[in-house]
Amino acid sequence: MNSARKKDLVMLVFALVLYGVLQMMISTKVIGSFWELNIILICVNVIMSVSLNLINGYTGQFSLGHAGFMAIGAYVGVVATVKFGLPLIVALIMGAIAAGCLGFLIGLPTLRLRGDYLAIATLGLGEIIRIVIMNIDYVGGAAGFKGIPHLTNFTWVFFVMLVTLFFIKNFVNSSHGRACIAIRENEIAAEAMGVNTTKYKVMAFTLGAAFAGVAGGLFAHQFYLISPTSFTFLSSFNYLIMVVMGGMGSITGSIAGAFVVTFISAALASFPEVRMIIYALALILMMFYRPQGLFGYMELTNVGPIKKFLDKVSGSKEVI
Amino acid sequence: MADTKPLLETENVSEVFGGLKAVSDFNIYINRGELIGLIGPNGAGKTTAFNLITGVYKPTTGEITFDGKSIVGLKPYEITQRGIARTFQNIRLFSELSVLDNVKIAYHCHVKYGLLETVFRMGRYFGEEKSIEDEALNLLKIFKLEEHAYEVAKNLPYGAQRRLEIARALAAKPKLLLLDEPAAGMNPQETQELMEMIRWIRKQFGLTVLLIEHDMALVMGICERIYVLEYGMIIADGTPSDIQNDPEVIRAYLGAEAIN
């Protein structure tokens, strides 16, 4: 077995141990229902932030419409389970395909724009998605979609999150991922080196949107009711904050960002009057002292002792 | 006989920006294996000519043929895939990435594994990644950059960044290499080394080279033929000694008084 696979396996073992510990604490009620919900939200947010990072951090295309794709995944998912009685896994896949297709269609024209213009266009598109959903009576309109079965649990979100991380990690560490990173670094040089920049921008956008759709499906089946207000541009900003806070261009960073942001807002839930102030202060301090985010371009697997350990286990210095 | 035809040929290529004719009636040909220089005063349109050949600009009129096929209207990445790679006058490295990754990116158009093979790391993925890494390290060795392989590109000294740009262009496995002022900002010692290197890589990789350069020692030293551009038009072409004695060229560079 080659070293990259061995490293993957070590990470998988760690993930399974983490899963086992958390699952045990949840089933023995050491972790109460409030924190259980927040752990599930953390996992959903990890999927959201890692997929947004693929677009914003790795490919350097500033997208602000991620909540819109999440909404597509959520609504397609609940329609599939409630109206057609399909199992959750099928609902998730359908949500991913729907969001991915929309991402592709939206990406083709909008990714010709750059920087701020792209940000504004995607922001607008996210809002269009939300308002269109609000006006479809079939899915409950503005009142929201009621009577969603509670199909999501910790096991589901954790393993879907693992699959997402595995997918995106392998993607960015390949020639396809390098093409995306090259676009972020210097689009003109990337094109001169034979990278089809339009193709890879659209590919990153489509993949990111598809995973946002999966996250939406998981999110929707956690609650009895979803409404378009869950997917406003403010939640798009929230995911962007996770990505920026963790580090644009680092998967570990996105995980950390999703964890920190979700944890802070949960921990401050009982102090609603100071919550936003502390949250905002944390962000301002962060931008002062660590503008590249918690991890910058670093991955946890490349940090001193952890890298040494992984190198020793796999017998190679190869980066995974 | 395809081989006797020029590798690159431009016919009456013009590029007009608004009212300005940046390049007009640009006619050059480059045979396989030649090392050609393109010189001219500042603003003569040399870089515009490069941008026309590499597809950054689309010619207003005219035809560009590479390897027997027209490349007018192709996107820059398609032209790179056909076999033309370039460097930039103002260095355009992937500055936040490691030196090795800079080179690896340029192998992009030769990678065959697909998205599924990438994500599940099956099939050709590991084999191809390994050979990309080996080839990239080998190129870095040729350009004396191997000890910097894992450094961030923007931290390299200027001369090394120039060399890295050439290494990256070679990684795209071109037939024709376009160098835009490769010696800009280099000291005489570095320029000398660069000359040797260009000669050597041309032989080693069987390349055809077109270079823009202001350093006349370098141009006269290695180019077999030289085109001189002024105000977007070719005013002279020939061997280095022809060019040195051409009154038009002397006038363009030194003014009409120098001849009298």
Coordinates of C-alpha atoms in Angstrom, one line a residue:
Chain A
M1 CA 0.0 0.0 0.0
N2 CA 1.5 3.4 -0.8
S3 CA 2.1 6.1 1.7
A4 CA -0.7 8.5 0.7
R5 CA -3.2 5.7 1.3
K6 CA -1.6 4.9 4.6
K7 CA -1.9 8.5 5.7
D8 CA -5.5 8.5 4.6
L9 CA -6.1 5.4 6.7
V10 CA -4.5 7.0 9.7
M11 CA -6.7 10.0 9.4
L12 CA -9.7 7.7 9.0
V13 CA -8.9 5.9 12.1
F14 CA -8.6 9.2 14.0
A15 CA -12.0 10.2 12.6
L16 CA -13.6 7.0 13.6
V17 CA -12.2 7.3 17.1
L18 CA -13.6 10.8 17.3
Y19 CA -16.9 9.6 16.0
G20 CA -17.0 6.7 18.5
V21 CA -16.3 9.0 21.5
L22 CA -18.8 11.6 20.4
Q23 CA -21.5 9.0 19.6
M24 CA -21.0 7.4 23.0
M25 CA -21.3 10.7 24.8
I26 CA -24.4 11.5 22.9
S27 CA -26.1 8.1 23.5
T28 CA -25.2 8.2 27.2
K29 CA -26.6 11.7 27.4
V30 CA -23.2 13.2 28.6
I31 CA -23.8 15.6 25.7
G32 CA -27.3 17.0 26.0
S33 CA -29.7 17.6 23.2
F34 CA -28.6 21.3 22.8
W35 CA -25.0 20.4 22.2
E36 CA -25.9 17.4 20.1
L37 CA -27.8 19.8 17.8
N38 CA -24.8 22.1 17.7
I39 CA -22.4 19.2 16.9
I40 CA -24.6 18.3 14.0
L41 CA -24.7 21.9 12.9
I42 CA -20.9 22.0 13.2
C43 CA -20.7 19.1 10.8
V44 CA -23.1 20.7 8.4
N45 CA -21.2 23.9 8.5
V46 CA -18.0 22.1 7.9
I47 CA -19.4 20.8 4.6
M48 CA -20.6 24.3 3.8
S49 CA -17.3 26.0 4.6
V50 CA -15.1 23.4 2.9
S51 CA -17.2 23.5 -0.2
L52 CA -17.2 27.3 -0.2
N53 CA -13.5 27.2 0.4
L54 CA -13.1 25.3 -2.9
I55 CA -14.6 28.2 -4.7
N56 CA -13.4 31.2 -2.6
G57 CA -10.1 30.0 -1.2
Y58 CA -8.7 27.5 -3.7
T59 CA -10.0 28.9 -7.0
G60 CA -10.1 32.5 -5.7
Q61 CA -13.6 33.3 -7.1
F62 CA -15.4 35.4 -4.6
S63 CA -18.9 33.8 -4.2
L64 CA -21.5 35.1 -1.8
G65 CA -24.4 32.9 -2.9
H66 CA -23.6 29.7 -1.0
A67 CA -26.8 29.7 1.1
G68 CA -28.8 29.7 -2.1
F69 CA -27.3 26.4 -3.2
M70 CA -27.9 25.1 0.3
A71 CA -31.6 26.1 0.0
I72 CA -31.9 24.2 -3.3
G73 CA -30.4 21.1 -1.7
A74 CA -32.7 21.5 1.3
Y75 CA -35.9 22.0 -0.7
V76 CA -35.2 19.3 -3.3
G77 CA -34.3 17.0 -0.4
V78 CA -37.5 17.5 1.6
V79 CA -39.7 17.3 -1.5
A80 CA -38.0 13.9 -2.2
T81 CA -38.5 12.5 1.3
V82 CA -41.9 14.1 2.2
K83 CA -43.8 14.2 -1.2
F84 CA -42.2 11.1 -2.8
G85 CA -41.2 9.1 0.3
L86 CA -37.7 8.5 -0.9
P87 CA -34.9 7.5 1.5
L88 CA -32.6 10.2 2.8
I89 CA -29.5 9.1 0.8
V90 CA -31.5 9.5 -2.5
A91 CA -32.8 12.9 -1.3
L92 CA -29.2 14.0 -0.5
I93 CA -28.0 12.9 -3.9
M94 CA -30.9 14.6 -5.7
G95 CA -30.3 17.8 -3.7
A96 CA -26.6 17.6 -4.7
I97 CA -27.4 17.1 -8.4
A98 CA -30.0 19.9 -8.4
A99 CA -27.6 22.4 -6.7
G100 CA -24.7 21.3 -8.8
C101 CA -26.7 21.8 -12.0
L102 CA -27.8 25.2 -10.9
G103 CA -24.3 26.0 -9.9
F104 CA -23.1 25.0 -13.4
L105 CA -25.8 27.1 -15.1
I106 CA -25.2 30.1 -12.9
G107 CA -21.4 29.7 -13.0
L108 CA -21.1 29.7 -16.8
P109 CA -22.2 33.4 -17.2
T110 CA -21.2 34.8 -13.8
L111 CA -17.7 33.5 -13.6
R112 CA -16.7 35.8 -16.5
L113 CA -16.9 38.5 -13.8
R114 CA -14.1 39.2 -11.5
G115 CA -13.6 40.2 -7.9
D116 CA -16.3 42.5 -6.5
Y117 CA -18.5 42.1 -9.5
L118 CA -18.7 38.3 -9.1
A119 CA -19.4 38.8 -5.4
I120 CA -22.3 41.1 -6.1
A121 CA -23.7 38.8 -8.9
T122 CA -23.6 35.7 -6.7
L123 CA -25.1 37.6 -3.8
G124 CA -28.0 38.6 -6.1
L125 CA -28.4 35.0 -7.4
G126 CA -28.5 33.6 -3.9
E127 CA -31.3 36.1 -3.1
I128 CA -33.1 35.2 -6.4
I129 CA -33.1 31.5 -5.4
R130 CA -34.5 32.3 -2.0
I131 CA -37.3 34.6 -3.3
V132 CA -38.2 32.1 -6.0
I133 CA -38.6 29.4 -3.4
M134 CA -40.7 31.8 -1.3
N135 CA -43.2 32.1 -4.1
I136 CA -43.6 28.4 -4.8
D137 CA -46.7 27.3 -2.9
Y138 CA -45.9 23.7 -3.5
V139 CA -43.1 23.9 -1.0
G140 CA -44.9 26.1 1.5
G141 CA -43.9 29.5 0.2
A142 CA -42.9 32.1 2.8
A143 CA -44.4 30.1 5.7
G144 CA -41.9 27.3 5.1
F145 CA -42.1 23.6 4.5
K146 CA -43.7 21.8 7.5
G147 CA -43.7 18.2 8.6
I148 CA -40.2 17.2 7.6
P149 CA -39.3 13.8 9.2
H150 CA -36.3 13.9 11.5
L151 CA -34.0 11.7 9.5
T152 CA -30.7 13.4 10.1
N153 CA -28.6 12.3 13.0
F154 CA -25.0 12.6 14.2
T155 CA -23.9 9.4 12.3
W156 CA -25.3 10.7 9.0
V157 CA -23.8 14.2 9.2
F158 CA -20.4 12.9 10.4
F159 CA -19.9 10.4 7.6
V160 CA -21.2 12.7 4.9
M161 CA -18.8 15.3 6.2
L162 CA -16.0 12.7 6.0
V163 CA -16.8 11.9 2.4
T164 CA -16.9 15.6 1.6
L165 CA -13.5 16.2 3.2
F166 CA -12.0 13.2 1.5
F167 CA -13.4 14.3 -1.9
I168 CA -12.2 17.9 -1.6
K169 CA -8.8 17.0 -0.2
N170 CA -8.2 14.6 -3.0
F171 CA -9.5 17.1 -5.6
V172 CA -7.2 20.0 -4.4
N173 CA -4.2 17.7 -4.3
S174 CA -4.4 16.7 -7.9
S175 CA -3.7 18.3 -11.2
H176 CA -7.3 19.6 -11.3
G177 CA -6.9 21.2 -7.9
R178 CA -3.5 22.7 -8.9
A179 CA -5.2 24.2 -11.9
C180 CA -7.8 25.9 -9.6
I181 CA -5.0 27.2 -7.3
A182 CA -3.1 28.4 -10.3
I183 CA -6.2 30.5 -11.3
R184 CA -6.3 32.0 -7.9
E185 CA -2.6 32.8 -8.0
N186 CA -2.4 34.3 -11.4
E187 CA -5.1 33.8 -14.0
I188 CA -3.0 35.0 -17.0
A189 CA -0.1 32.7 -16.1
A190 CA -2.5 29.8 -15.5
E191 CA -4.0 30.2 -18.9
A192 CA -0.5 30.5 -20.5
M193 CA 0.4 27.2 -18.8
G194 CA -2.4 25.4 -20.5
V195 CA -5.1 25.6 -17.9
N196 CA -8.6 26.1 -19.3
T197 CA -9.5 28.7 -16.7
T198 CA -13.3 28.9 -17.5
K199 CA -13.6 25.1 -17.2
Y200 CA -11.9 24.9 -13.9
K201 CA -13.7 27.9 -12.4
V202 CA -17.1 26.4 -13.4
M203 CA -15.9 23.0 -12.2
A204 CA -15.0 24.3 -8.7
F205 CA -18.2 26.3 -8.6
T206 CA -20.3 23.3 -9.6
L207 CA -18.6 21.0 -7.1
G208 CA -18.9 23.6 -4.3
A209 CA -22.6 24.1 -5.1
A210 CA -23.3 20.4 -5.1
F211 CA -21.8 19.9 -1.7
A212 CA -23.7 22.9 -0.4
G213 CA -26.8 21.0 -1.7
V214 CA -25.8 18.0 0.3
A215 CA -25.4 20.1 3.4
G216 CA -28.8 21.7 2.8
G217 CA -30.4 18.3 2.6
L218 CA -28.8 17.2 5.9
F219 CA -29.7 20.6 7.5
A220 CA -33.4 20.4 6.4
H221 CA -34.0 16.9 7.8
Q222 CA -32.7 18.0 11.2
F223 CA -35.7 20.3 11.8
Y224 CA -39.5 19.9 11.6
L225 CA -39.7 23.0 9.5
I226 CA -37.5 24.9 7.0
S227 CA -38.3 28.3 5.6
P228 CA -36.6 30.6 3.1
T229 CA -35.5 32.8 5.9
S230 CA -32.9 30.2 6.9
F231 CA -31.1 30.8 3.7
T232 CA -30.7 34.6 3.5
F233 CA -27.5 36.3 2.4
L234 CA -26.6 36.7 6.1
S235 CA -26.1 32.9 6.3
S236 CA -23.9 33.2 3.1
F237 CA -21.8 35.7 5.0
N238 CA -21.7 33.4 7.9
Y239 CA -20.1 30.7 5.8
L240 CA -17.8 33.2 4.3
I241 CA -16.7 34.2 7.8
M242 CA -15.9 30.6 8.6
V243 CA -13.8 30.2 5.5
V244 CA -11.9 33.5 6.0
M245 CA -11.5 32.9 9.7
G246 CA -10.1 29.4 9.1
G247 CA -7.8 30.4 6.2
M248 CA -8.6 30.7 2.6
G249 CA -7.0 27.7 0.9
S250 CA -6.9 25.3 3.9
I251 CA -9.2 22.4 4.5
T252 CA -8.2 22.2 8.2
G253 CA -8.8 25.9 8.3
S254 CA -12.4 25.5 7.1
I255 CA -13.1 22.8 9.6
A256 CA -11.6 25.0 12.4
G257 CA -13.6 28.0 11.1
A258 CA -16.8 26.2 11.1
F259 CA -16.1 24.8 14.5
V260 CA -15.2 28.1 16.1
V261 CA -18.0 30.2 14.6
T262 CA -20.7 27.6 15.4
F263 CA -19.3 27.1 18.8
I264 CA -19.1 30.8 19.7
S265 CA -22.6 31.4 18.6
A266 CA -23.9 28.4 20.5
A267 CA -21.9 29.2 23.6
L268 CA -23.2 32.8 23.6
A269 CA -26.8 31.7 23.0
S270 CA -27.8 32.4 26.6
F271 CA -26.4 36.0 26.3
P272 CA -28.3 37.3 23.3
E273 CA -27.6 41.0 24.1
V274 CA -23.8 40.7 24.0
R275 CA -23.6 37.8 21.5
M276 CA -23.2 39.8 18.3
I277 CA -20.8 42.3 20.0
I278 CA -18.4 39.5 21.2
Y279 CA -18.7 37.7 17.8
A280 CA -17.9 40.9 16.0
L281 CA -15.0 41.7 18.3
A282 CA -13.6 38.3 17.8
L283 CA -13.6 38.8 14.1
I284 CA -12.0 42.2 14.3
L285 CA -9.2 41.0 16.5
M286 CA -8.7 38.1 14.2
M287 CA -8.3 40.4 11.2
F288 CA -5.9 42.5 13.1
Y289 CA -3.6 39.8 14.4
R290 CA -4.0 37.0 11.9
P291 CA -5.4 38.3 8.6
Q292 CA -4.5 35.1 6.8
G293 CA -6.9 33.2 9.0
L294 CA -6.2 30.6 11.7
F295 CA -4.4 28.3 9.3
G296 CA -3.6 30.5 6.3
Y297 CA -2.5 28.0 3.5
M298 CA -1.4 25.4 6.1
E299 CA -3.0 22.0 6.7
L300 CA -2.9 20.4 10.1
T301 CA -1.4 17.3 8.5
N302 CA 1.7 19.4 7.6
V303 CA 2.3 20.9 11.0
G304 CA 5.5 19.8 12.9
P305 CA 4.7 16.9 15.2
I306 CA 1.6 15.7 13.4
K307 CA 3.5 15.6 10.1
K308 CA 6.4 13.8 11.7
F309 CA 4.0 11.2 13.2
L310 CA 2.2 10.7 9.8
D311 CA 5.5 10.5 8.0
K312 CA 6.7 7.8 10.4
V313 CA 3.5 5.8 10.2
S314 CA 3.5 5.9 6.4
G315 CA 7.2 5.8 5.9
S316 CA 7.2 8.7 3.4
K317 CA 7.4 12.5 3.4
E318 CA 4.9 12.8 0.7
V319 CA 2.2 15.4 1.2
I320 CA -1.4 14.0 1.2
Chain B
M1 CA 7.4 17.5 -46.3
A2 CA 6.1 19.0 -43.2
D3 CA 9.5 19.5 -41.7
T4 CA 10.7 21.9 -44.3
K5 CA 7.8 24.2 -43.6
P6 CA 8.3 26.8 -40.9
L7 CA 7.2 25.9 -37.5
L8 CA 5.6 29.3 -37.0
E9 CA 4.6 31.7 -39.7
T10 CA 2.8 35.0 -39.4
E11 CA 1.2 36.6 -42.4
N12 CA 0.4 40.3 -42.5
V13 CA -0.7 40.2 -38.8
S14 CA -2.0 43.5 -37.5
E15 CA -3.3 44.6 -34.1
V16 CA -5.2 47.8 -33.7
F17 CA -6.0 49.3 -30.3
G18 CA -8.5 52.0 -31.0
G19 CA -6.6 54.4 -33.2
L20 CA -3.2 52.9 -32.5
K21 CA -1.6 50.4 -34.7
A22 CA 0.4 48.4 -32.2
V23 CA 1.6 45.9 -34.8
S24 CA 1.1 46.1 -38.5
D25 CA 2.0 43.8 -41.4
F26 CA 3.9 41.6 -39.1
N27 CA 5.5 38.9 -41.2
I28 CA 7.9 36.4 -39.6
Y29 CA 8.7 32.8 -40.0
I30 CA 10.6 30.5 -37.7
N31 CA 12.0 27.2 -38.8
R32 CA 12.2 24.1 -36.6
G33 CA 15.2 24.3 -34.2
E34 CA 16.0 27.9 -34.9
L35 CA 16.8 30.4 -32.2
I36 CA 15.4 33.8 -33.2
G37 CA 15.7 37.2 -31.6
L38 CA 13.1 39.9 -31.7
I39 CA 14.5 43.3 -30.8
G40 CA 13.3 46.9 -31.1
P41 CA 13.1 50.1 -29.1
N42 CA 10.7 50.4 -26.2
G43 CA 7.1 50.4 -27.3
A44 CA 7.9 48.9 -30.7
G45 CA 5.3 46.2 -30.2
K46 CA 7.4 43.2 -29.3
T47 CA 5.3 42.1 -26.4
T48 CA 2.2 42.7 -28.4
A49 CA 3.6 40.4 -31.0
F50 CA 4.1 37.8 -28.3
N51 CA 0.6 38.3 -27.1
L52 CA -0.7 37.8 -30.6
I53 CA 1.1 34.6 -31.0
T54 CA 0.1 33.2 -27.7
G55 CA -3.6 34.1 -28.1
V56 CA -3.8 36.8 -25.4
Y57 CA -4.9 39.2 -28.2
K58 CA -6.7 38.2 -31.3
P59 CA -5.2 39.7 -34.4
T60 CA -7.3 42.4 -36.1
T61 CA -6.2 41.0 -39.4
G62 CA -3.7 38.4 -40.7
E63 CA -3.0 34.8 -40.2
I64 CA -0.7 32.9 -37.8
T65 CA 0.2 29.3 -38.6
F66 CA 1.8 27.0 -36.1
D67 CA 2.9 23.5 -37.1
G68 CA 0.8 23.7 -40.3
K69 CA -2.4 24.8 -38.6
S70 CA -3.9 28.2 -38.0
I71 CA -3.9 29.3 -34.4
V72 CA -5.8 32.5 -34.9
G73 CA -8.8 32.7 -32.5
L74 CA -7.6 29.9 -30.2
K75 CA -7.6 30.6 -26.5
P76 CA -4.2 30.9 -24.8
Y77 CA -4.5 27.5 -23.1
E78 CA -5.4 25.8 -26.4
I79 CA -2.3 27.4 -28.0
T80 CA -0.2 26.1 -25.1
Q81 CA -1.6 22.6 -25.6
R82 CA -0.6 22.9 -29.3
G83 CA 3.0 23.5 -28.1
I84 CA 3.8 27.1 -27.6
A85 CA 4.9 28.1 -24.1
R86 CA 6.0 31.5 -22.9
T87 CA 7.5 33.5 -20.1
F88 CA 6.5 37.0 -19.1
Q89 CA 8.3 40.3 -19.2
N90 CA 7.0 41.2 -15.7
I91 CA 7.4 37.9 -13.9
R92 CA 4.1 36.1 -13.4
L93 CA 4.8 33.2 -11.1
F94 CA 2.3 31.6 -8.9
S95 CA 3.9 33.5 -6.1
E96 CA 2.3 32.0 -3.0
L97 CA 3.0 28.5 -4.1
S98 CA 6.1 26.4 -3.7
V99 CA 8.7 26.4 -6.5
L100 CA 7.9 22.7 -7.2
D101 CA 4.1 23.4 -7.4
N102 CA 4.8 26.2 -9.9
V103 CA 6.4 23.7 -12.2
K104 CA 3.9 20.9 -11.5
I105 CA 1.0 23.1 -12.6
A106 CA 2.5 23.5 -16.1
Y107 CA 2.3 19.7 -16.6
H108 CA -1.5 20.2 -16.5
C109 CA -2.3 19.7 -20.1
H110 CA -0.4 16.4 -20.2
V111 CA -2.3 14.9 -17.3
K112 CA -4.7 12.2 -18.4
Y113 CA -6.4 11.0 -15.2
G114 CA -10.0 12.1 -14.9
L115 CA -12.0 13.6 -12.0
L116 CA -13.1 10.2 -10.7
E117 CA -9.6 8.8 -10.7
T118 CA -8.6 11.9 -8.8
V119 CA -11.2 11.7 -6.1
F120 CA -10.9 8.0 -5.5
R121 CA -7.2 8.0 -6.2
M122 CA -7.4 5.1 -8.5
G123 CA -6.1 4.1 -11.8
R124 CA -3.6 6.4 -13.3
Y125 CA -3.6 8.9 -10.5
F126 CA -0.6 7.8 -8.4
G127 CA 1.5 6.8 -11.4
E128 CA 1.1 10.1 -13.2
E129 CA 1.5 12.2 -10.0
K130 CA 4.8 10.4 -9.4
S131 CA 6.1 11.0 -12.9
I132 CA 5.0 14.7 -12.7
E133 CA 6.9 15.1 -9.5
D134 CA 10.0 13.4 -10.8
E135 CA 10.0 15.3 -14.0
A136 CA 9.4 18.6 -12.2
L137 CA 12.3 17.9 -9.8
N138 CA 14.5 17.0 -12.8
L139 CA 13.7 20.4 -14.5
L140 CA 14.4 22.2 -11.2
K141 CA 17.8 20.5 -11.1
I142 CA 18.6 21.7 -14.7
F143 CA 17.8 25.2 -13.6
K144 CA 19.7 24.9 -10.4
L145 CA 16.6 25.4 -8.3
E146 CA 16.3 22.0 -6.7
E147 CA 17.4 23.2 -3.2
H148 CA 14.6 25.8 -3.4
A149 CA 12.0 23.3 -4.5
Y150 CA 9.9 23.6 -1.3
E151 CA 10.3 27.3 -0.8
V152 CA 7.6 29.8 -1.7
A153 CA 8.2 31.2 -5.1
K154 CA 8.0 34.9 -4.2
N155 CA 10.9 34.5 -1.7
L156 CA 13.3 33.5 -4.4
P157 CA 16.0 36.0 -5.6
Y158 CA 15.1 37.8 -8.8
G159 CA 17.4 35.8 -11.1
A160 CA 16.1 32.6 -9.7
Q161 CA 12.5 33.7 -10.3
R162 CA 13.4 34.3 -14.0
R163 CA 14.9 30.9 -14.2
L164 CA 11.8 29.3 -12.6
E165 CA 9.6 31.0 -15.2
I166 CA 11.6 29.3 -17.9
A167 CA 11.5 26.0 -16.1
R168 CA 7.8 26.3 -15.7
A169 CA 7.3 27.1 -19.4
L170 CA 9.4 24.0 -20.3
A171 CA 7.2 21.8 -18.1
A172 CA 4.4 22.4 -20.6
K173 CA 6.6 20.5 -23.1
P174 CA 6.4 23.1 -25.8
K175 CA 7.8 22.9 -29.4
L176 CA 8.2 26.6 -29.5
L177 CA 9.4 28.6 -26.5
L178 CA 8.8 32.3 -26.3
L179 CA 11.0 34.2 -23.9
D180 CA 10.0 37.8 -23.1
E181 CA 13.1 39.5 -21.9
P182 CA 14.6 36.6 -20.0
A183 CA 17.7 38.5 -18.9
A184 CA 15.9 41.6 -17.7
G185 CA 17.3 42.7 -14.3
M186 CA 20.1 40.1 -14.4
N187 CA 23.7 41.0 -13.8
P188 CA 26.3 40.2 -16.6
Q189 CA 27.4 37.0 -14.8
E190 CA 23.8 35.8 -14.6
T191 CA 23.1 36.8 -18.2
Q192 CA 26.1 34.8 -19.3
E193 CA 24.9 31.8 -17.5
L194 CA 21.4 32.3 -18.9
M195 CA 22.9 32.3 -22.5
E196 CA 24.6 29.0 -21.9
M197 CA 21.4 27.6 -20.4
I198 CA 19.2 28.7 -23.3
R199 CA 21.6 27.1 -25.8
W200 CA 21.7 24.0 -23.7
I201 CA 18.0 23.5 -23.2
R202 CA 17.4 24.2 -26.9
K203 CA 19.6 21.3 -27.8
Q204 CA 18.5 19.1 -25.0
F205 CA 14.7 19.5 -25.5
G206 CA 14.9 20.0 -29.3
L207 CA 13.2 23.4 -29.0
T208 CA 12.6 26.3 -31.2
V209 CA 13.1 29.6 -29.4
L210 CA 11.9 33.1 -30.0
L211 CA 13.2 35.6 -27.6
I212 CA 12.7 39.3 -26.9
E213 CA 15.7 40.9 -25.4
H214 CA 17.3 44.3 -24.8
D215 CA 20.6 42.9 -23.8
M216 CA 22.5 43.1 -27.2
A217 CA 25.4 40.9 -26.0
L218 CA 22.9 38.1 -25.3
V219 CA 20.9 38.6 -28.5
M220 CA 24.0 38.9 -30.8
G221 CA 25.7 36.0 -28.9
I222 CA 23.1 33.3 -29.3
C223 CA 20.5 34.2 -32.0
E224 CA 20.8 32.8 -35.4
R225 CA 18.5 35.3 -37.0
I226 CA 17.1 38.6 -35.7
Y227 CA 13.9 40.5 -36.5
V228 CA 13.9 44.2 -35.7
L229 CA 10.6 45.9 -34.9
E230 CA 10.0 49.6 -34.8
Y231 CA 6.6 51.3 -34.5
G232 CA 4.9 47.9 -35.0
M233 CA 6.6 47.1 -38.2
I234 CA 9.5 44.8 -39.1
I235 CA 12.3 47.1 -40.3
A236 CA 15.0 44.5 -40.8
D237 CA 15.8 40.9 -40.4
G238 CA 18.9 38.8 -40.9
T239 CA 21.9 37.4 -39.1
P240 CA 23.4 39.3 -36.1
S241 CA 26.1 40.8 -38.2
D242 CA 23.7 41.9 -40.9
I243 CA 21.6 43.6 -38.2
Q244 CA 24.6 45.3 -36.6
N245 CA 25.4 47.0 -40.0
D246 CA 21.9 47.7 -41.1
P247 CA 21.4 51.5 -41.5
E248 CA 17.7 51.3 -40.7
V249 CA 18.4 49.5 -37.4
I250 CA 21.1 52.0 -36.4
R251 CA 18.7 54.8 -37.2
A252 CA 16.0 53.3 -35.1
Y253 CA 18.2 52.8 -32.1
L254 CA 20.6 55.7 -32.3
G255 CA 18.9 58.3 -34.5
A256 CA 19.6 59.4 -38.1
E257 CA 22.6 61.5 -37.0
A258 CA 24.6 58.4 -36.0
I259 CA 24.7 57.3 -39.7
N260 CA 26.0 60.6 -41.1

